[in-house]
Amino acid sequence: MINYYEALEIIKSEFQKLKLKVEEVDIFESYNRILAEDVIADVDLPPFDNSAVDGYAIKFSDKTQWKIIGEISAGNFNSFNISDDEAVLITTGSKIPVGADTIIPVEDVDVQSNTLKLKTNAFIKKGMNIRTQGNDLKKDEIAVRQFTKIDSKTIAVLASCGKEKIKVYSKLKSALLATGDELIPINEKPSEDKFRVSNIYSLYAAMKEMNHTVINLGFAKDDKEMIRNKVEAALEMNIDMLITTGGVSVGKYDFLKEIFEEQGVKEKFWKVNIKPGKPIYFGVYEKDERRILVFGLPGNPVSSLVNFYVFIKPAIEFLFKQNTINKLTATLQNDLKKKDGKRHFSRGVLFTENDELKITSEFSQSSGNLVEMSRANCLIEIEEDKLNPKKGERLKCILI
Ligand code: AMP
Ligand code: MG
């Protein structure tokens, strides 16, 4: 059985072969999308020398007293050609008048009618409080790089460069199909031996959290014919990923692997030496120009979501060159049980105490315990050869 990193590398290499599409969106719609071009500054930023404070513009000398000859407020430039003993009142963001090279903040001066006097303790330095033209970025330089995720910081730069329409990568499209005789819709009360189909919702939300598109194909009974029809139809769709849940283990009614094979999906691996989520299947379907990555995830709600967090999410981030910091090292606050040679992704709670990162894990690690998973905020990653980690050990954890 392959290990976690081998499996992740296989998935990443297949993701890399997907052809990324590009579309143009309005700047307001570009939030949280990934930039598909380098955006070049069409002007210097800032576009002109301007004042960094509310104050008085002067020509630097050893003088401590000036005559105020007028004012300039932001957006309302007046041209003055000021001489050594003259000053102009200026507000933050106002263009600097000719002759001025220094701005004294209002807090550092006393004003009596038209006379400006430097306060005795005030210190001035030539060039102070001027934001010079192009100091942030020069025209024709790259303002925002391709593959940047557009957020509140970067969108301001795009706006300053006058970009109303932004080229972004199209969202990946995936389809979700759950399988299992035990599944019922969530608007029904489970009777006897049924479970509400919760999987679809967690995986749907997980794709949405990454801002990609999901098509919900609902769920099918463990009936080979029925599942085959659903899978066949899904593989005809214009999607990048098909994610199924359930029926991928070694049970009598686990048909997914067989069906994928019949439909021409090329298996890349089945089963990884991890816990939870060991039975994960990964394959690729290619027809004409289309390429669909096929994930057969186990049905257990914890397993399928952990599979998403440790395989699908990092592979998508890799595809879009996102350098997401979501793995931290923290100190374990209680002993953990781990007796096998698998890599574990155990549910934990990460917190800070006295500026130190700590993790506890007092959850049952059953892959059926969905509520416990919902209360966790990280997966504690315990390597294959580590057994029964003890309180005080430093372990990696993945934020979820
Ligand atoms: P399987 O991987 O098909 O053996 O499913 C394992 C177990 O996961 C089932 O017995 C159910 O308890 C649970 N399960 C399977 N599919 C879902 C689903 N879509 N939503 C919630 N629980 C599920
Ligand atoms: Mg099943």
Coordinates of C-alpha atoms and ligand atoms in Angstrom, one line a residue:
M1 CA 0.0 0.0 0.0
I2 CA 1.4 3.4 -0.9
N3 CA 2.0 6.0 1.8
Y4 CA 0.5 9.5 2.2
Y5 CA 3.1 11.5 0.3
E6 CA 3.3 9.1 -2.6
A7 CA -0.4 9.3 -3.0
L8 CA -0.4 13.1 -2.7
E9 CA 2.3 13.4 -5.4
I10 CA 0.3 11.2 -7.8
I11 CA -2.8 13.4 -7.2
K12 CA -0.8 16.6 -7.6
S13 CA 0.8 15.4 -10.9
E14 CA -2.6 14.6 -12.3
F15 CA -4.0 18.0 -11.2
Q16 CA -1.1 19.7 -12.9
K17 CA -2.3 18.2 -16.3
L18 CA -5.7 19.9 -16.0
K19 CA -6.0 22.7 -18.5
L20 CA -6.8 25.9 -16.6
K21 CA -9.4 28.1 -18.2
V22 CA -9.4 31.9 -17.9
E23 CA -12.3 34.2 -17.8
E24 CA -12.8 38.0 -17.3
V25 CA -14.8 39.3 -14.4
D26 CA -15.7 42.7 -13.0
I27 CA -13.4 43.8 -10.3
F28 CA -16.1 43.5 -7.6
E29 CA -16.6 39.8 -8.6
S30 CA -12.9 39.1 -8.5
Y31 CA -12.7 38.8 -4.7
N32 CA -11.3 35.4 -3.7
R33 CA -10.5 34.4 -7.3
I34 CA -7.1 33.7 -8.6
L35 CA -5.4 36.2 -10.9
A36 CA -4.6 34.7 -14.3
E37 CA -2.3 37.5 -15.5
D38 CA 0.4 39.8 -14.2
V39 CA -1.3 43.2 -13.7
I40 CA 1.0 46.1 -14.8
A41 CA 0.8 49.5 -13.2
D42 CA -0.5 52.0 -15.8
V43 CA 0.7 55.0 -13.7
D44 CA 3.2 55.7 -11.0
L45 CA 1.9 54.9 -7.5
P46 CA 1.4 57.3 -5.9
P47 CA 0.9 59.3 -9.2
F48 CA 2.4 62.6 -7.8
D49 CA 4.4 63.8 -4.8
N50 CA 2.0 64.4 -2.0
S51 CA 1.8 65.2 1.7
A52 CA 1.7 62.3 4.2
V53 CA 0.3 64.6 7.0
D54 CA -1.9 67.6 7.6
G55 CA 0.7 70.4 8.0
Y56 CA 2.6 73.2 6.3
A57 CA 4.7 72.9 3.1
I58 CA 8.0 74.8 3.3
K59 CA 11.4 75.0 1.6
F60 CA 13.8 73.5 4.1
S61 CA 16.3 76.0 5.6
D62 CA 17.4 76.9 9.1
K63 CA 14.4 79.3 9.5
T64 CA 11.9 78.7 12.2
Q65 CA 9.3 81.2 11.1
W66 CA 7.4 81.5 7.9
K67 CA 4.6 83.6 6.3
I68 CA 1.5 81.5 5.3
I69 CA 0.6 82.5 1.7
G70 CA -2.3 80.1 1.1
E71 CA -3.6 76.6 1.2
I72 CA -3.9 73.4 -0.8
S73 CA -6.4 70.7 0.2
A74 CA -6.5 67.1 -1.2
G75 CA -7.9 67.2 -4.7
N76 CA -7.8 71.0 -4.8
F77 CA -4.4 72.0 -6.0
N78 CA -3.3 75.6 -6.2
S79 CA 0.0 76.5 -7.7
F80 CA 2.4 78.4 -5.5
N81 CA 6.0 78.9 -6.1
I82 CA 7.1 79.2 -2.5
S83 CA 10.3 80.9 -1.4
D84 CA 12.4 80.4 1.8
D85 CA 10.3 82.3 4.2
E86 CA 6.9 81.2 2.9
A87 CA 4.6 78.3 3.9
V88 CA 1.4 76.8 2.5
L89 CA -1.2 75.0 4.6
I90 CA -1.5 71.5 3.1
T91 CA -3.7 68.5 4.0
T92 CA -2.9 64.8 3.7
G93 CA -2.8 63.5 0.1
S94 CA -2.4 67.0 -1.4
K95 CA 0.0 67.6 -4.2
I96 CA 3.2 69.4 -3.1
P97 CA 3.6 72.9 -4.5
V98 CA 6.6 73.9 -6.5
G99 CA 9.6 75.0 -4.3
A100 CA 8.4 73.0 -1.2
D101 CA 10.5 70.0 -0.1
T102 CA 9.4 69.5 3.5
I103 CA 6.1 69.2 5.3
I104 CA 5.9 70.2 9.0
P105 CA 3.0 68.5 10.8
V106 CA 0.3 70.9 12.3
E107 CA 1.2 69.5 15.8
D108 CA 4.7 71.0 15.6
V109 CA 3.8 74.6 14.8
D110 CA 2.0 77.6 16.4
V111 CA 0.0 79.8 14.1
Q112 CA -0.7 83.5 14.7
S113 CA -2.7 85.2 12.0
N114 CA -0.5 84.7 8.9
T115 CA 2.6 83.7 10.8
L116 CA 3.8 80.1 11.3
K117 CA 6.3 79.4 14.1
L118 CA 8.1 76.1 14.8
K119 CA 7.5 74.9 18.3
T120 CA 10.7 75.0 20.4
N121 CA 11.0 71.2 20.8
A122 CA 9.9 70.4 17.2
F123 CA 12.4 68.6 15.0
I124 CA 12.3 69.0 11.2
K125 CA 14.3 67.2 8.6
K126 CA 14.6 68.0 4.9
G127 CA 12.1 65.9 2.8
M128 CA 10.0 64.8 5.8
N129 CA 6.4 63.8 5.3
I130 CA 6.5 63.7 1.5
R131 CA 5.3 60.6 -0.3
T132 CA 7.2 60.8 -3.6
Q133 CA 5.8 59.9 -7.0
G134 CA 6.3 56.2 -7.8
N135 CA 7.7 55.5 -4.4
D136 CA 5.3 52.5 -3.9
L137 CA 5.6 51.3 -7.5
K138 CA 6.8 52.7 -10.9
K139 CA 4.6 52.7 -14.0
D140 CA 5.0 49.6 -16.1
E141 CA 6.2 47.5 -13.2
I142 CA 4.2 44.4 -12.1
A143 CA 1.6 45.5 -9.5
V144 CA 0.0 42.1 -8.8
R145 CA 1.4 38.8 -9.8
Q146 CA -0.4 36.0 -11.7
F147 CA -1.7 33.3 -9.3
T148 CA -2.3 35.9 -6.5
K149 CA -5.6 35.2 -4.7
I150 CA -7.5 38.4 -4.8
D151 CA -8.3 39.7 -1.4
S152 CA -9.0 43.1 0.2
K153 CA -5.3 44.1 0.1
T154 CA -4.7 43.2 -3.5
I155 CA -8.0 44.4 -4.9
A156 CA -7.0 47.9 -3.8
V157 CA -3.9 47.7 -6.0
L158 CA -5.9 46.4 -8.9
A159 CA -8.3 49.4 -8.4
S160 CA -5.4 51.8 -8.3
C161 CA -4.1 50.4 -11.6
G162 CA -7.5 51.1 -13.1
K163 CA -8.4 47.5 -13.7
E164 CA -12.2 47.3 -14.0
K165 CA -12.1 43.9 -15.6
I166 CA -9.8 41.2 -14.2
K167 CA -8.6 38.0 -15.9
V168 CA -9.0 35.2 -13.4
Y169 CA -8.9 31.4 -13.6
S170 CA -12.2 29.7 -14.0
K171 CA -13.4 27.8 -11.0
L172 CA -12.9 24.0 -11.0
K173 CA -16.1 22.1 -11.5
S174 CA -16.8 19.0 -9.6
A175 CA -19.7 16.6 -9.2
L176 CA -20.6 14.8 -6.0
L177 CA -22.3 11.5 -5.8
A178 CA -23.0 9.6 -2.6
T179 CA -23.8 5.9 -2.5
G180 CA -25.3 3.6 0.1
D181 CA -28.5 1.7 0.8
E182 CA -28.5 3.2 4.3
L183 CA -28.8 6.8 3.0
I184 CA -32.0 8.9 3.3
P185 CA -32.6 12.5 2.5
I186 CA -32.1 14.9 5.4
N187 CA -35.7 15.9 5.5
E188 CA -36.6 12.4 6.6
K189 CA -36.2 11.0 10.2
P190 CA -33.9 8.0 10.3
S191 CA -35.8 4.9 11.1
E192 CA -34.3 1.5 11.9
D193 CA -31.1 1.2 9.9
K194 CA -30.8 4.5 7.9
F195 CA -28.5 7.5 8.0
R196 CA -29.2 11.0 6.8
V197 CA -26.9 11.7 3.9
S198 CA -24.5 14.2 5.5
N199 CA -21.5 13.6 3.3
I200 CA -22.7 15.5 0.3
Y201 CA -23.1 18.6 2.5
S202 CA -19.6 18.5 4.0
L203 CA -17.9 18.0 0.7
Y204 CA -20.1 20.6 -1.0
A205 CA -19.1 23.1 1.6
A206 CA -15.5 22.1 1.5
M207 CA -15.4 22.8 -2.3
K208 CA -17.3 26.1 -1.7
E209 CA -14.8 27.1 1.0
M210 CA -12.2 26.9 -1.8
N211 CA -14.5 28.9 -4.1
H212 CA -15.0 26.2 -6.7
T213 CA -18.1 25.0 -8.3
V214 CA -20.0 21.8 -7.2
I215 CA -22.8 19.9 -8.8
N216 CA -24.8 17.8 -6.4
L217 CA -25.7 14.5 -8.1
G218 CA -27.5 13.3 -4.9
F219 CA -27.2 9.7 -3.8
A220 CA -27.7 6.2 -5.2
K221 CA -28.5 2.9 -3.6
D222 CA -25.9 0.1 -3.5
D223 CA -27.3 -1.2 -6.8
K224 CA -24.7 -1.7 -9.4
E225 CA -26.9 -0.8 -12.3
M226 CA -28.1 2.4 -10.6
I227 CA -24.6 3.6 -9.6
R228 CA -23.2 2.7 -13.1
N229 CA -25.9 4.9 -14.7
K230 CA -25.1 7.8 -12.4
V231 CA -21.3 7.4 -12.9
E232 CA -21.7 7.1 -16.7
A233 CA -23.8 10.3 -16.8
A234 CA -21.3 12.1 -14.6
L235 CA -18.4 11.2 -16.8
E236 CA -20.3 12.8 -19.7
M237 CA -20.4 16.1 -17.9
N238 CA -18.2 19.0 -18.4
I239 CA -16.4 18.6 -15.0
D240 CA -12.8 18.5 -13.7
M241 CA -13.5 16.2 -10.8
L242 CA -16.0 13.5 -9.9
I243 CA -16.1 12.7 -6.2
T244 CA -18.1 9.8 -5.0
T245 CA -18.5 8.6 -1.4
G246 CA -19.1 5.1 -0.1
G247 CA -18.8 1.7 -1.7
V248 CA -15.1 1.8 -2.3
S249 CA -13.9 -0.6 0.4
V250 CA -14.0 -4.4 0.4
G251 CA -17.6 -4.9 1.4
K252 CA -19.9 -7.2 -0.6
Y253 CA -21.8 -4.2 -2.0
D254 CA -18.8 -2.0 -2.7
F255 CA -19.1 -1.5 -6.4
L256 CA -17.4 1.8 -7.2
K257 CA -14.0 0.5 -8.1
E258 CA -15.4 -2.0 -10.5
I259 CA -17.8 0.5 -12.1
F260 CA -15.0 3.0 -12.6
E261 CA -12.9 0.4 -14.3
E262 CA -15.8 -0.6 -16.6
Q263 CA -16.3 3.0 -17.5
G264 CA -12.7 3.4 -18.6
V265 CA -11.4 5.3 -15.6
K266 CA -7.7 4.5 -15.2
E267 CA -6.9 3.7 -11.6
K268 CA -3.9 5.6 -10.2
F269 CA -4.1 4.1 -6.7
W270 CA -6.5 2.4 -4.3
K271 CA -5.9 2.5 -0.5
V272 CA -3.3 4.6 1.2
N273 CA -1.6 3.8 4.5
I274 CA -3.5 6.5 6.5
K275 CA -6.2 6.6 9.2
P276 CA -8.9 7.6 8.7
G277 CA -9.6 7.4 5.0
K278 CA -7.6 4.4 4.0
P279 CA -9.9 3.1 1.2
I280 CA -9.6 6.2 -1.0
Y281 CA -9.6 5.5 -4.7
F282 CA -8.1 7.8 -7.3
G283 CA -8.3 7.5 -11.0
V284 CA -8.3 9.6 -14.2
Y285 CA -10.9 9.5 -17.0
E286 CA -9.8 10.8 -20.4
K287 CA -12.0 11.2 -23.4
D288 CA -11.4 13.5 -26.4
E289 CA -10.2 16.7 -24.9
R290 CA -11.8 16.0 -21.5
R291 CA -10.0 15.0 -18.4
I292 CA -11.8 14.1 -15.2
L293 CA -10.1 13.3 -11.9
V294 CA -12.1 10.6 -10.1
F295 CA -12.0 10.3 -6.3
G296 CA -13.8 7.4 -4.7
L297 CA -13.9 8.4 -1.1
P298 CA -15.1 6.1 1.7
G299 CA -18.6 6.8 3.1
N300 CA -17.7 7.5 6.7
P301 CA -18.3 11.2 7.1
V302 CA -15.1 11.8 8.9
S303 CA -13.0 9.7 6.5
S304 CA -14.3 11.4 3.4
L305 CA -13.8 14.9 4.8
V306 CA -10.3 14.1 6.1
N307 CA -9.5 12.8 2.6
F308 CA -10.7 16.1 1.2
Y309 CA -8.5 18.1 3.6
V310 CA -5.3 16.0 3.1
F311 CA -5.5 15.2 -0.6
I312 CA -7.9 17.3 -2.6
K313 CA -7.4 20.6 -0.9
P314 CA -3.5 20.6 -1.0
A315 CA -3.6 19.4 -4.6
I316 CA -5.9 22.3 -5.7
E317 CA -3.7 24.7 -3.8
F318 CA -0.7 23.3 -5.6
L319 CA -2.5 23.6 -9.0
F320 CA -3.2 27.3 -8.4
K321 CA 0.3 27.9 -6.8
Q322 CA -1.2 29.0 -3.5
N323 CA 1.3 29.1 -0.7
T324 CA -1.2 28.5 2.1
I325 CA 0.1 28.3 5.6
N326 CA -2.1 25.7 7.2
K327 CA 0.4 23.4 8.9
L328 CA 1.7 24.4 12.3
T329 CA 3.7 22.6 15.1
A330 CA 2.2 22.6 18.5
T331 CA 2.8 20.9 21.9
L332 CA 0.5 18.0 22.7
Q333 CA -1.3 18.4 26.0
N334 CA -2.4 14.8 26.5
D335 CA -1.2 11.3 25.6
L336 CA -2.6 9.8 22.4
K337 CA -3.1 6.2 21.5
K338 CA -1.6 5.0 18.2
K339 CA -0.6 1.5 17.8
D340 CA -0.3 0.9 14.1
G341 CA 2.1 1.9 11.3
K342 CA -0.3 4.2 9.5
R343 CA -0.1 8.0 9.2
H344 CA -2.9 9.3 11.4
F345 CA -4.8 12.5 11.0
S346 CA -6.5 12.8 14.4
R347 CA -9.0 15.4 15.3
G348 CA -7.7 18.0 17.8
V349 CA -8.1 21.4 19.1
L350 CA -5.4 23.9 18.6
F351 CA -5.1 26.9 21.0
T352 CA -2.7 29.4 22.3
E353 CA -1.7 29.8 26.0
N354 CA 1.0 32.2 27.1
D355 CA 1.8 32.8 23.4
E356 CA 2.5 29.1 22.9
L357 CA 0.7 26.9 20.4
K358 CA -0.8 23.8 22.1
I359 CA -3.0 20.9 21.0
T360 CA -5.4 18.7 22.9
S361 CA -7.2 15.7 21.5
E362 CA -9.7 14.3 23.8
F363 CA -12.0 13.2 21.1
S364 CA -12.9 9.7 20.2
Q365 CA -11.1 9.1 16.9
S366 CA -14.0 7.0 15.5
S367 CA -14.5 7.8 11.8
G368 CA -18.2 7.8 12.4
N369 CA -18.1 10.6 15.0
L370 CA -19.1 13.6 12.9
V371 CA -20.1 15.9 15.8
E372 CA -16.7 15.4 17.4
M373 CA -15.0 16.3 14.2
S374 CA -17.1 19.4 13.9
R375 CA -15.7 20.6 17.3
A376 CA -12.1 20.1 16.2
N377 CA -10.1 22.8 14.5
C378 CA -7.1 20.8 13.3
L379 CA -5.9 17.4 12.3
I380 CA -3.0 16.2 14.3
E381 CA -0.6 14.5 11.9
I382 CA 1.1 11.5 13.5
E383 CA 3.7 9.9 11.2
E384 CA 3.8 6.2 10.4
D385 CA 6.7 5.3 12.7
K386 CA 5.5 7.3 15.7
L387 CA 3.6 5.3 18.3
N388 CA 1.5 6.6 21.2
P389 CA 2.7 10.2 21.2
K390 CA 3.0 11.5 24.8
K391 CA 2.0 14.8 26.4
G392 CA 4.7 17.4 25.8
E393 CA 5.7 16.1 22.3
R394 CA 5.7 18.6 19.4
L395 CA 3.4 17.5 16.6
K396 CA 2.4 18.9 13.2
C397 CA -1.3 19.9 12.8
I398 CA -3.3 20.9 9.8
L399 CA -5.8 23.7 10.3
I400 CA -9.3 22.7 9.2
Ligands
AMP1 P1 -19.0 2.7 3.1 O1 -17.7 3.5 2.8 O2 -19.9 2.6 2.0 O3 -18.7 1.3 3.7 O4 -19.8 3.5 4.3 C1 -19.3 3.4 5.6 C2 -20.3 4.1 6.5 O5 -20.3 5.5 6.3 C3 -21.8 3.7 6.3 O6 -22.2 2.6 7.0 C4 -22.5 4.9 6.9 O7 -22.6 4.8 8.3 C5 -21.6 6.0 6.6 N1 -22.0 6.7 5.3 C6 -21.8 6.3 4.1 N2 -22.2 7.2 3.2 C7 -22.6 8.3 3.9 C8 -23.1 9.6 3.6 N3 -23.2 9.9 2.3 N4 -23.4 10.4 4.6 C9 -23.2 10.0 5.8 N5 -22.8 8.9 6.2 C10 -22.5 8.0 5.3
MG2 MG -21.6 1.5 1.6

